Short mmCIF file of C-alpha atoms in Angstrom, two decimals:
data_model
loop_
_atom_site.label_atom_id
_atom_site.label_comp_id
_atom_site.label_asym_id
_atom_site.label_seq_id
_atom_site.Cartn_x
_atom_site.Cartn_y
_atom_site.Cartn_z
CA UNK A 6 -0.42 0.27 -0.15
CA UNK A 7 1.89 3.81 -0.74
CA UNK A 8 -1.23 5.84 1.13
CA UNK A 9 0.34 8.46 3.12
CA UNK A 10 -2.91 7.53 5.91
CA UNK A 11 -6.25 8.47 6.51
CA UNK A 12 -9.64 6.43 6.21
CA UNK A 13 -8.25 5.15 2.56
CA UNK A 14 -4.79 3.74 4.05
CA UNK A 15 -7.33 1.98 6.97
CA UNK A 16 -9.75 0.66 5.01
CA UNK A 17 -7.16 -0.80 2.33
CA UNK A 18 -5.65 -2.13 5.70
CA UNK A 19 -8.74 -4.01 6.97
CA UNK A 20 -9.52 -5.47 3.21
CA UNK A 21 -6.25 -6.62 2.39
CA UNK A 22 -6.07 -8.18 5.71
CA UNK A 23 -9.88 -9.84 5.89
CA UNK A 24 -9.07 -11.16 2.23
CA UNK A 25 -5.93 -13.12 3.99
CA UNK A 26 -3.70 -10.98 1.55
CA UNK A 27 -0.20 -10.28 2.15
CA UNK A 28 0.75 -6.69 3.34
CA UNK A 29 3.78 -4.56 2.41
CA UNK A 30 3.37 -0.87 3.82
CA UNK A 31 5.88 1.49 1.49
CA UNK A 32 6.11 4.58 3.88
CA UNK A 33 5.75 7.74 2.33
CA UNK A 34 8.87 8.77 4.21
CA UNK A 35 11.31 6.17 2.35
CA UNK A 36 12.78 7.51 -0.30
CA UNK A 37 11.99 6.30 -3.84
CA UNK A 38 15.13 4.37 -3.85
CA UNK A 39 14.32 2.02 -0.36
CA UNK A 40 10.58 1.93 -1.58
CA UNK A 41 11.63 0.22 -5.12
CA UNK A 42 13.72 -1.61 -3.24
CA UNK A 43 10.89 -3.02 -0.86
CA UNK A 44 8.84 -3.94 -4.22
CA UNK A 45 11.30 -5.63 -5.79
CA UNK A 46 12.78 -7.20 -2.48
CA UNK A 47 8.61 -8.14 -1.75
CA UNK A 48 8.17 -8.81 -4.97
CA UNK A 49 4.81 -6.93 -4.97
CA UNK A 50 1.83 -7.62 -7.72
CA UNK A 51 -0.30 -4.85 -7.25
CA UNK A 52 0.04 -1.44 -4.88
CA UNK A 53 -3.05 0.53 -3.75
CA UNK A 54 -2.11 4.22 -4.39
CA UNK A 55 -3.57 7.66 -4.73
CA UNK A 56 -0.78 8.53 -6.87
CA UNK A 57 -0.30 6.08 -9.89
CA UNK A 58 2.26 8.07 -11.49
CA UNK A 59 5.07 7.36 -9.41
CA UNK A 60 4.63 3.63 -10.35
CA UNK A 61 4.38 4.01 -13.58
CA UNK A 62 7.97 2.50 -14.47
CA UNK A 63 7.14 -0.41 -13.26
CA UNK A 64 4.30 -1.76 -16.27
CA UNK A 65 3.95 -5.25 -14.32
CA UNK A 66 3.04 -3.26 -11.29
CA UNK A 67 -1.01 -3.28 -10.52
CA UNK A 68 -2.49 0.18 -9.75
CA UNK A 69 -5.28 -0.30 -7.54
CA UNK A 70 -7.18 3.05 -7.10
CA UNK A 71 -7.92 3.65 -3.04
CA UNK A 72 -10.89 1.60 -1.63
CA UNK A 73 -14.24 3.52 -2.35
CA UNK A 74 -15.51 4.84 1.43
CA UNK A 75 -19.13 3.49 1.81
CA UNK A 76 -21.56 5.92 3.53
CA UNK A 77 -22.26 5.71 7.87
CA UNK A 78 -20.16 3.57 9.69
CA UNK A 79 -18.57 0.65 9.28
CA UNK A 80 -18.34 -2.27 11.70
CA UNK A 81 -15.77 -5.83 10.95
CA UNK A 82 -15.81 -8.89 12.82
CA UNK A 83 -13.28 -9.58 15.95
CA UNK A 84 -11.62 -11.74 13.76
CA UNK A 85 -8.18 -9.70 11.55
CA UNK A 86 -7.89 -12.68 9.62
CA UNK A 87 -4.93 -15.40 9.18
CA UNK A 88 -2.68 -12.75 6.73
CA UNK A 89 0.42 -11.46 7.37
CA UNK A 90 1.81 -7.82 7.13
CA UNK A 91 5.85 -7.13 6.09
CA UNK A 92 7.05 -4.24 7.61
CA UNK A 93 10.20 -2.56 6.34
CA UNK A 94 12.73 -1.15 8.81
CA UNK A 95 14.29 1.59 7.96
CA UNK A 96 17.66 -0.53 8.21
CA UNK A 97 20.80 1.61 9.30
CA UNK A 98 22.33 0.73 5.67
CA UNK A 99 19.48 2.11 3.84
CA UNK A 100 18.11 -0.90 2.39
CA UNK A 101 14.83 -1.80 4.61
CA UNK A 102 14.71 -5.21 5.66
CA UNK A 103 11.11 -6.89 5.82
CA UNK A 104 9.39 -8.22 9.01
CA UNK A 105 7.44 -10.81 9.16
CA UNK A 106 4.51 -10.09 11.57
CA UNK A 107 1.05 -12.22 11.54
CA UNK A 108 -1.86 -12.94 12.86
CA UNK A 109 -0.84 -14.88 16.22
CA UNK A 110 2.18 -11.70 16.76
CA UNK A 111 -0.27 -9.22 16.23
CA UNK A 112 -3.27 -11.13 18.77
CA UNK A 113 -0.94 -11.44 20.99
CA UNK A 114 0.72 -8.05 21.31
CA UNK A 115 -3.11 -7.17 21.17
CA UNK A 116 -4.16 -8.76 23.90
CA UNK A 117 -1.19 -8.04 25.78
CA UNK A 118 -1.99 -3.80 25.21
CA UNK A 119 -5.58 -3.71 25.57
CA UNK A 120 -4.60 -4.61 29.20
CA UNK A 121 -1.71 -1.94 29.91
CA UNK A 122 -3.97 0.71 28.21
CA UNK A 123 -7.53 -0.58 29.76
CA UNK A 124 -8.90 0.19 25.82
CA UNK A 125 -12.48 0.58 25.81
CA UNK A 126 -15.63 1.91 23.84
CA UNK A 127 -15.41 5.08 25.66
CA UNK A 128 -12.17 5.73 23.75
CA UNK A 129 -11.39 8.20 21.38
CA UNK A 130 -7.62 7.70 19.95
CA UNK A 131 -5.86 10.79 17.75
CA UNK A 132 -3.47 9.20 15.65
CA UNK A 133 -1.09 11.19 14.65
CA UNK A 134 1.81 8.75 13.60
CA UNK A 135 2.30 7.26 10.21
CA UNK A 136 0.35 4.19 9.71
CA UNK A 137 3.07 2.75 7.62
CA UNK A 138 4.62 2.19 10.82
CA UNK A 139 3.18 -1.52 12.75
CA UNK A 140 3.04 0.54 16.33
CA UNK A 141 0.31 3.28 14.75
CA UNK A 142 -1.08 0.27 12.96
CA UNK A 143 -1.67 -1.57 16.16
CA UNK A 144 -2.76 1.87 18.31
CA UNK A 145 -4.54 3.60 15.99
CA UNK A 146 -6.50 0.73 13.79
CA UNK A 147 -6.56 -2.68 15.24
CA UNK A 148 -6.82 -1.76 18.82
CA UNK A 149 -9.98 1.00 18.90
CA UNK A 150 -11.81 -1.52 16.42
CA UNK A 151 -11.13 -4.24 18.44
CA UNK A 152 -12.47 -2.14 21.93
CA UNK A 153 -15.24 -0.40 19.77
CA UNK A 154 -13.62 2.91 20.47
CA UNK A 155 -13.17 5.47 17.61
CA UNK A 156 -10.05 6.94 16.09
CA UNK A 157 -9.35 10.46 14.52
CA UNK A 158 -6.89 11.07 12.04
CA UNK A 159 -5.08 14.62 11.60
CA UNK A 160 -1.98 14.25 8.69
CA UNK A 161 -1.27 17.92 8.95
CA UNK A 162 -0.36 17.10 12.80
CA UNK A 163 1.40 13.80 11.24
CA UNK A 164 3.64 16.66 9.39
CA UNK A 165 5.46 18.25 12.21
CA UNK A 166 7.08 14.72 12.60
CA UNK A 167 9.19 16.27 9.70
CA UNK A 168 9.95 19.39 10.81
CA UNK A 169 6.82 21.64 10.06
CA UNK A 170 4.81 23.70 12.55
CA UNK A 171 3.02 22.25 15.71
CA UNK A 172 0.71 24.30 16.20
CA UNK A 173 -1.44 21.95 13.79
CA UNK A 174 -0.87 18.84 16.58
CA UNK A 175 -1.40 21.29 19.61
CA UNK A 176 -5.04 22.23 17.62
CA UNK A 177 -5.60 18.83 16.85
CA UNK A 178 -5.92 17.67 20.48
CA UNK A 179 -7.77 20.43 20.88
CA UNK A 180 -10.01 20.49 18.74
CA UNK A 181 -10.61 16.09 19.13
CA UNK A 182 -10.05 15.80 22.77
CA UNK A 183 -8.87 12.62 22.44
CA UNK A 184 -8.25 9.90 25.36
CA UNK A 185 -5.08 8.20 24.04
CA UNK A 186 -2.40 8.55 21.23
CA UNK A 187 0.96 8.37 20.92
CA UNK A 188 3.75 9.87 19.99
CA UNK A 189 7.64 10.31 18.89
CA UNK A 190 9.52 11.99 21.63
CA UNK A 191 10.51 15.26 19.34
CA UNK A 192 7.07 15.55 18.81
CA UNK A 193 6.03 15.54 22.66
CA UNK A 194 8.99 18.23 23.06
CA UNK A 195 7.42 20.92 20.60
CA UNK A 196 4.05 20.16 22.27
CA UNK A 197 5.23 20.58 25.68
CA UNK A 198 7.11 23.82 24.49
CA UNK A 199 4.08 24.66 22.42
CA UNK A 200 1.48 24.47 25.32
CA UNK A 201 3.85 26.30 28.56
CA UNK A 202 4.52 29.22 25.56
CA UNK A 203 0.92 29.71 25.65
CA UNK A 204 0.13 29.03 29.43
CA UNK A 205 -1.73 26.02 28.58
CA UNK A 206 -2.88 22.57 29.50
CA UNK A 207 -3.19 19.21 27.18
CA UNK A 208 -7.08 18.46 27.23
CA UNK A 209 -8.60 16.90 30.34
CA UNK A 210 -9.63 14.20 28.35
CA UNK A 211 -6.36 12.86 28.00
CA UNK A 212 -5.63 9.41 30.19
CA UNK A 213 -2.58 7.70 28.11
CA UNK A 214 -0.77 9.22 25.58
CA UNK A 215 2.44 6.85 25.03
CA UNK A 216 5.92 7.59 23.77
CA UNK A 217 8.55 5.74 21.82
CA UNK A 218 10.41 4.75 18.71
CA UNK A 219 13.80 6.91 20.51
CA UNK A 220 14.75 7.62 23.96
CA UNK A 221 13.06 10.08 25.78
CA UNK A 222 14.85 12.06 29.18
CA UNK A 223 13.48 11.96 32.23
CA UNK A 224 13.09 15.66 31.96
CA UNK A 225 10.80 15.34 29.71
CA UNK A 226 8.38 13.14 31.06
CA UNK A 227 8.52 15.83 33.86
CA UNK A 228 8.18 18.51 32.16
CA UNK A 229 5.33 16.70 29.98
CA UNK A 230 3.54 15.84 33.64
CA UNK A 231 3.50 19.26 34.51
CA UNK A 232 1.62 20.82 31.36
CA UNK A 233 -0.99 17.79 32.11
CA UNK A 234 -0.04 15.14 29.86
CA UNK A 235 -0.25 11.61 30.98
CA UNK A 236 2.53 10.35 28.82
CA UNK A 237 4.00 6.54 29.42
CA UNK A 238 7.00 6.19 27.86
CA UNK A 239 7.46 2.41 26.34
CA UNK A 240 9.97 0.48 24.67
CA UNK A 241 9.97 -2.23 21.78
CA UNK A 242 10.80 -2.99 18.00
CA UNK A 243 9.17 -3.86 14.71
CA UNK A 244 10.75 -7.28 15.22
CA UNK A 245 8.91 -8.08 18.30
CA UNK A 246 5.55 -6.46 17.08
CA UNK A 247 6.64 -2.71 18.13
CA UNK A 248 6.49 -3.58 22.17
CA UNK A 249 8.04 -5.42 24.49
CA UNK A 250 7.36 -3.05 27.65
CA UNK A 251 5.34 -0.04 28.82
CA UNK A 252 4.92 2.04 31.87
CA UNK A 253 1.39 1.30 33.20
CA UNK A 254 -1.44 4.32 34.29
CA UNK A 255 -0.30 4.64 37.96
CA UNK A 256 3.01 2.81 38.12
CA UNK A 257 4.65 5.09 36.05
CA UNK A 258 8.34 5.97 36.80
CA UNK A 259 10.70 8.43 34.01
CA UNK A 260 14.10 6.87 33.16
CA UNK A 261 12.10 3.16 32.66
CA UNK A 262 9.58 2.11 30.15
CA UNK A 263 8.01 -0.04 32.69
CA UNK A 264 7.44 -3.63 33.19
CA UNK A 265 7.52 -6.04 30.26
CA UNK A 266 3.95 -7.09 28.51
CA UNK A 267 2.25 -10.31 29.58
CA UNK A 268 3.17 -13.43 28.13
CA UNK A 269 6.76 -12.68 27.21
CA UNK A 270 9.92 -12.62 28.73
CA UNK A 271 12.92 -10.13 28.81
CA UNK A 272 16.42 -12.04 29.97
CA UNK A 273 19.56 -9.28 29.50
CA UNK A 274 22.72 -11.73 28.61
CA UNK A 275 25.88 -9.91 28.52
CA UNK A 276 23.65 -6.67 28.91
CA UNK A 277 22.15 -7.07 26.07
CA UNK A 278 18.05 -7.36 25.94
CA UNK A 279 16.34 -10.53 24.68
CA UNK A 280 13.21 -11.30 24.09
CA UNK A 281 11.32 -14.87 23.80
CA UNK A 282 7.15 -15.06 23.42
CA UNK A 283 4.52 -15.21 21.18
CA UNK A 284 5.02 -11.74 19.41
CA UNK A 285 8.79 -12.48 18.00
CA UNK A 286 8.43 -12.40 14.19
CA UNK A 287 8.19 -14.84 12.03
CA UNK A 288 11.55 -14.00 10.30
CA UNK A 289 13.31 -11.60 7.95
CA UNK A 290 11.26 -11.91 4.27
CA UNK A 291 13.54 -13.62 2.07
CA UNK A 292 15.26 -14.52 5.48
CA UNK A 293 15.30 -17.71 7.75
CA UNK A 294 12.89 -18.22 10.70
CA UNK A 295 13.37 -16.11 13.41
CA UNK A 296 14.99 -18.17 16.68
CA UNK A 297 12.92 -18.54 19.64
CA UNK A 298 15.12 -16.04 21.66
CA UNK A 299 15.60 -12.53 19.70
CA UNK A 300 18.61 -10.68 20.48
CA UNK A 301 17.49 -6.74 20.18
CA UNK A 302 20.93 -5.11 19.66
CA UNK A 303 19.71 -3.14 22.69
CA UNK A 304 21.48 -2.82 25.34
CA UNK A 305 19.66 -2.61 28.95
CA UNK A 306 19.04 -3.75 32.90
CA UNK A 307 16.02 -4.21 35.56
CA UNK A 308 15.28 -1.58 38.44
CA UNK A 309 12.95 -3.97 39.79
CA UNK A 310 10.40 -5.18 37.32
CA UNK A 311 11.25 -2.22 35.12
CA UNK A 312 13.52 -2.65 32.37
CA UNK A 313 15.75 0.49 31.34
CA UNK A 314 17.38 1.24 27.85
CA UNK A 315 20.59 1.49 27.87
CA UNK A 316 21.52 2.26 24.28
CA UNK A 317 21.92 0.25 20.99
CA UNK A 318 24.83 -2.24 21.43
CA UNK A 319 26.27 -1.46 17.98
CA UNK A 320 25.81 2.55 18.26
CA UNK A 321 28.04 2.16 21.92
CA UNK A 322 31.24 4.73 21.03
CA UNK A 323 35.24 4.17 22.11
CA UNK A 324 36.98 6.88 22.72
CA UNK A 325 40.60 7.11 22.58
CA UNK A 326 41.07 7.27 25.67
CA UNK A 327 39.09 3.96 25.89
CA UNK A 328 35.82 5.30 27.32
CA UNK A 329 32.83 3.54 26.54
CA UNK A 330 29.51 5.42 25.53
CA UNK A 331 26.20 5.14 25.04
CA UNK A 332 25.33 8.18 22.45
CA UNK A 333 21.44 7.54 23.55
CA UNK A 334 22.30 9.21 26.96
CA UNK A 335 23.88 11.79 25.73
CA UNK A 336 20.97 12.41 22.69
CA UNK A 337 17.89 12.48 25.06
CA UNK A 338 19.11 14.74 26.99
CA UNK A 339 19.91 17.19 24.09
CA UNK A 340 16.04 15.90 22.58
CA UNK A 341 14.45 17.30 25.13
CA UNK A 342 14.76 20.63 24.10
CA UNK A 343 11.97 21.29 22.33
CA UNK A 344 13.45 23.60 19.71
CA UNK A 345 15.40 19.82 17.93
CA UNK A 346 13.69 17.56 16.55
CA UNK A 347 16.47 15.00 16.68
CA UNK A 348 20.51 14.93 17.38
CA UNK A 349 23.59 12.42 16.73
CA UNK A 350 26.88 11.89 18.61
CA UNK A 351 29.08 10.87 16.85
CA UNK A 352 33.24 9.96 16.56
CA UNK A 353 35.14 11.75 13.73
CA UNK A 354 37.98 9.26 12.42
CA UNK A 355 40.25 11.73 14.27
CA UNK A 356 38.67 10.46 17.60
CA UNK A 357 36.45 14.28 17.96
CA UNK A 358 33.01 13.57 19.80
CA UNK A 359 30.78 15.85 17.74
CA UNK A 360 27.30 16.48 18.42
CA UNK A 361 24.95 16.94 14.95
CA UNK A 362 21.74 18.68 16.13
CA UNK A 363 18.92 18.61 14.22
CA UNK A 364 16.95 21.92 15.26
CA UNK A 365 13.61 23.35 13.93
CA UNK A 366 14.05 26.93 15.73
CA UNK A 367 17.66 29.10 16.76
CA UNK A 368 19.90 27.43 19.41
CA UNK A 369 23.06 28.01 20.97
CA UNK A 370 25.93 26.17 21.45
CA UNK A 371 25.92 27.21 24.72
CA UNK A 372 22.24 26.30 25.23
CA UNK A 373 23.16 22.54 23.89
CA UNK A 374 25.82 22.26 26.30
CA UNK A 375 23.86 23.18 29.18
CA UNK A 376 21.65 20.38 28.52
CA UNK A 377 24.60 18.38 29.37
CA UNK A 378 25.19 19.66 32.47
CA UNK A 379 25.15 16.41 34.43
CA UNK A 380 27.36 14.26 32.38
CA UNK A 381 30.80 13.11 32.60
CA UNK A 382 33.11 15.93 31.05
CA UNK A 383 34.50 12.57 28.93
CA UNK A 384 31.17 12.03 27.24
CA UNK A 385 30.67 16.25 26.66
CA UNK A 386 31.14 16.95 22.71
CA UNK A 387 33.95 18.79 21.84
CA UNK A 388 32.29 20.29 18.23
CA UNK A 389 28.39 20.98 16.86
CA UNK A 390 26.70 20.46 14.04
CA UNK A 391 23.92 22.58 13.76
CA UNK A 392 21.06 21.47 10.39
CA UNK A 393 17.76 20.93 9.82
CA UNK A 394 15.03 18.36 8.95
CA UNK A 395 15.30 18.52 5.27
CA UNK A 396 18.54 17.37 5.79
CA UNK A 397 18.20 14.16 3.42
CA UNK A 398 17.98 10.59 5.19
CA UNK A 399 19.96 12.00 8.80
CA UNK A 400 16.36 10.91 10.22
CA UNK A 401 14.13 8.39 10.67
CA UNK A 402 10.58 9.20 10.75
CA UNK A 403 10.21 8.20 14.82
CA UNK A 404 13.08 10.64 15.25
CA UNK A 405 15.82 8.18 15.69
CA UNK A 406 19.40 9.02 13.66
CA UNK A 407 20.40 7.36 11.01
CA UNK A 408 24.04 6.97 12.25
CA UNK A 409 25.69 6.18 8.75
CA UNK A 410 24.47 9.06 7.62
CA UNK A 411 25.57 11.07 10.88
CA UNK A 412 28.60 9.20 11.32
CA UNK A 413 29.32 10.34 7.21
CA UNK A 414 28.26 13.84 7.96
CA UNK A 415 30.91 14.01 10.64
CA UNK A 416 33.84 13.47 8.89
CA UNK A 417 32.87 15.83 6.26
CA UNK A 418 31.40 18.56 7.80
CA UNK A 419 32.68 21.46 9.49
CA UNK A 420 31.73 21.65 13.15
CA UNK A 421 31.55 24.74 15.79
CA UNK A 422 33.80 23.95 18.61
CA UNK A 423 31.86 23.78 21.95
CA UNK A 424 33.26 25.25 25.17
CA UNK A 425 33.13 22.42 27.96
CA UNK A 426 30.34 22.90 30.48
CA UNK A 427 32.37 21.90 33.40
CA UNK A 428 35.36 24.65 34.33
CA UNK A 429 38.88 23.05 35.07
CA UNK A 430 38.67 23.93 38.35
CA UNK A 431 35.07 22.32 38.92
CA UNK A 432 36.48 19.36 37.23
CA UNK A 433 39.51 19.21 40.02
CA UNK A 434 37.12 19.50 42.62
#
């Protein structure tokens, strides 16, 4: 499916699912090269799209107009069907990998999440994140349908995820008065700032706002609470059907991603988060079936029964002095500033630590350094590269940085020097 979102997307998704057809969403935020790779890798024979001109170079591909929407309410059976969907992850190499998610994985995930969110017919979900993402498909399509709830979509608000003004998102929450929603940390930070600037609070109708896709600093969670956003951080990945752990209402703790979902088992092996349970994918398309225990590539630990994420295993930076730095540790603090959409900490080939900041409003080096006042001196960047959301392929839709692009950028672009926050006197004390 090559649809940006809206009701057309939902009907096409449900029609494909209930007919037992394999579904392959084509994210509108992927490049043409990435989507061309998906079409070939998945062997797609037909595409549902409102922009057929984008596919004229592929004559063997059947083009289907979006499904006509009937008047009146739509009703669907409880059973989601037996088809699977192939969710292509962005991939650090730029070549997306197809994650096969079937009815068993979806059913297990929906059952567990329904208990966490306590979804019911009284709910109204405001769908902001792109529907091509598995997590929004679960939270914005299937959970509301199974709970008898309503979903409202506002694509103008979705555009804020890619650097458009945040006012459309703020207005959407005020107009729709939803009870639930799902946001990326960058969007959450900008919404918090917009509310603070206007001395306003989030709508009183909200009872559960999930945030995920990238790490959120405790400072951002506290700021959200100060404007009455009931935000709950979670953790997951497409290979485990989007969600592994989530903070529960009444048990929210900033700095953790909450308790593991019912039915899943998480074990930390050599500091890496591993998962077993019914939500693990069937496998990668054109690859071998998934093993019983999935090694996530994420580092973490438990604080009691709550999971804490320490960063990506393969993103770990090792300085010339032999110090290990999880870049997410620094990035989450910087990203708490609402002017910043995303950031990436990287090492130049000469061992210099450089911070890339993707901003939607002016911000200075001293302001960025001030965000890092509580981290050790060895983790603080020596240089700064400022850019904006239009930089090609630097930021994935979830707000996480493309580290391959970031590595190339820090080794080719000039960086502004950053004065360290700590003085020699304070370091010596």
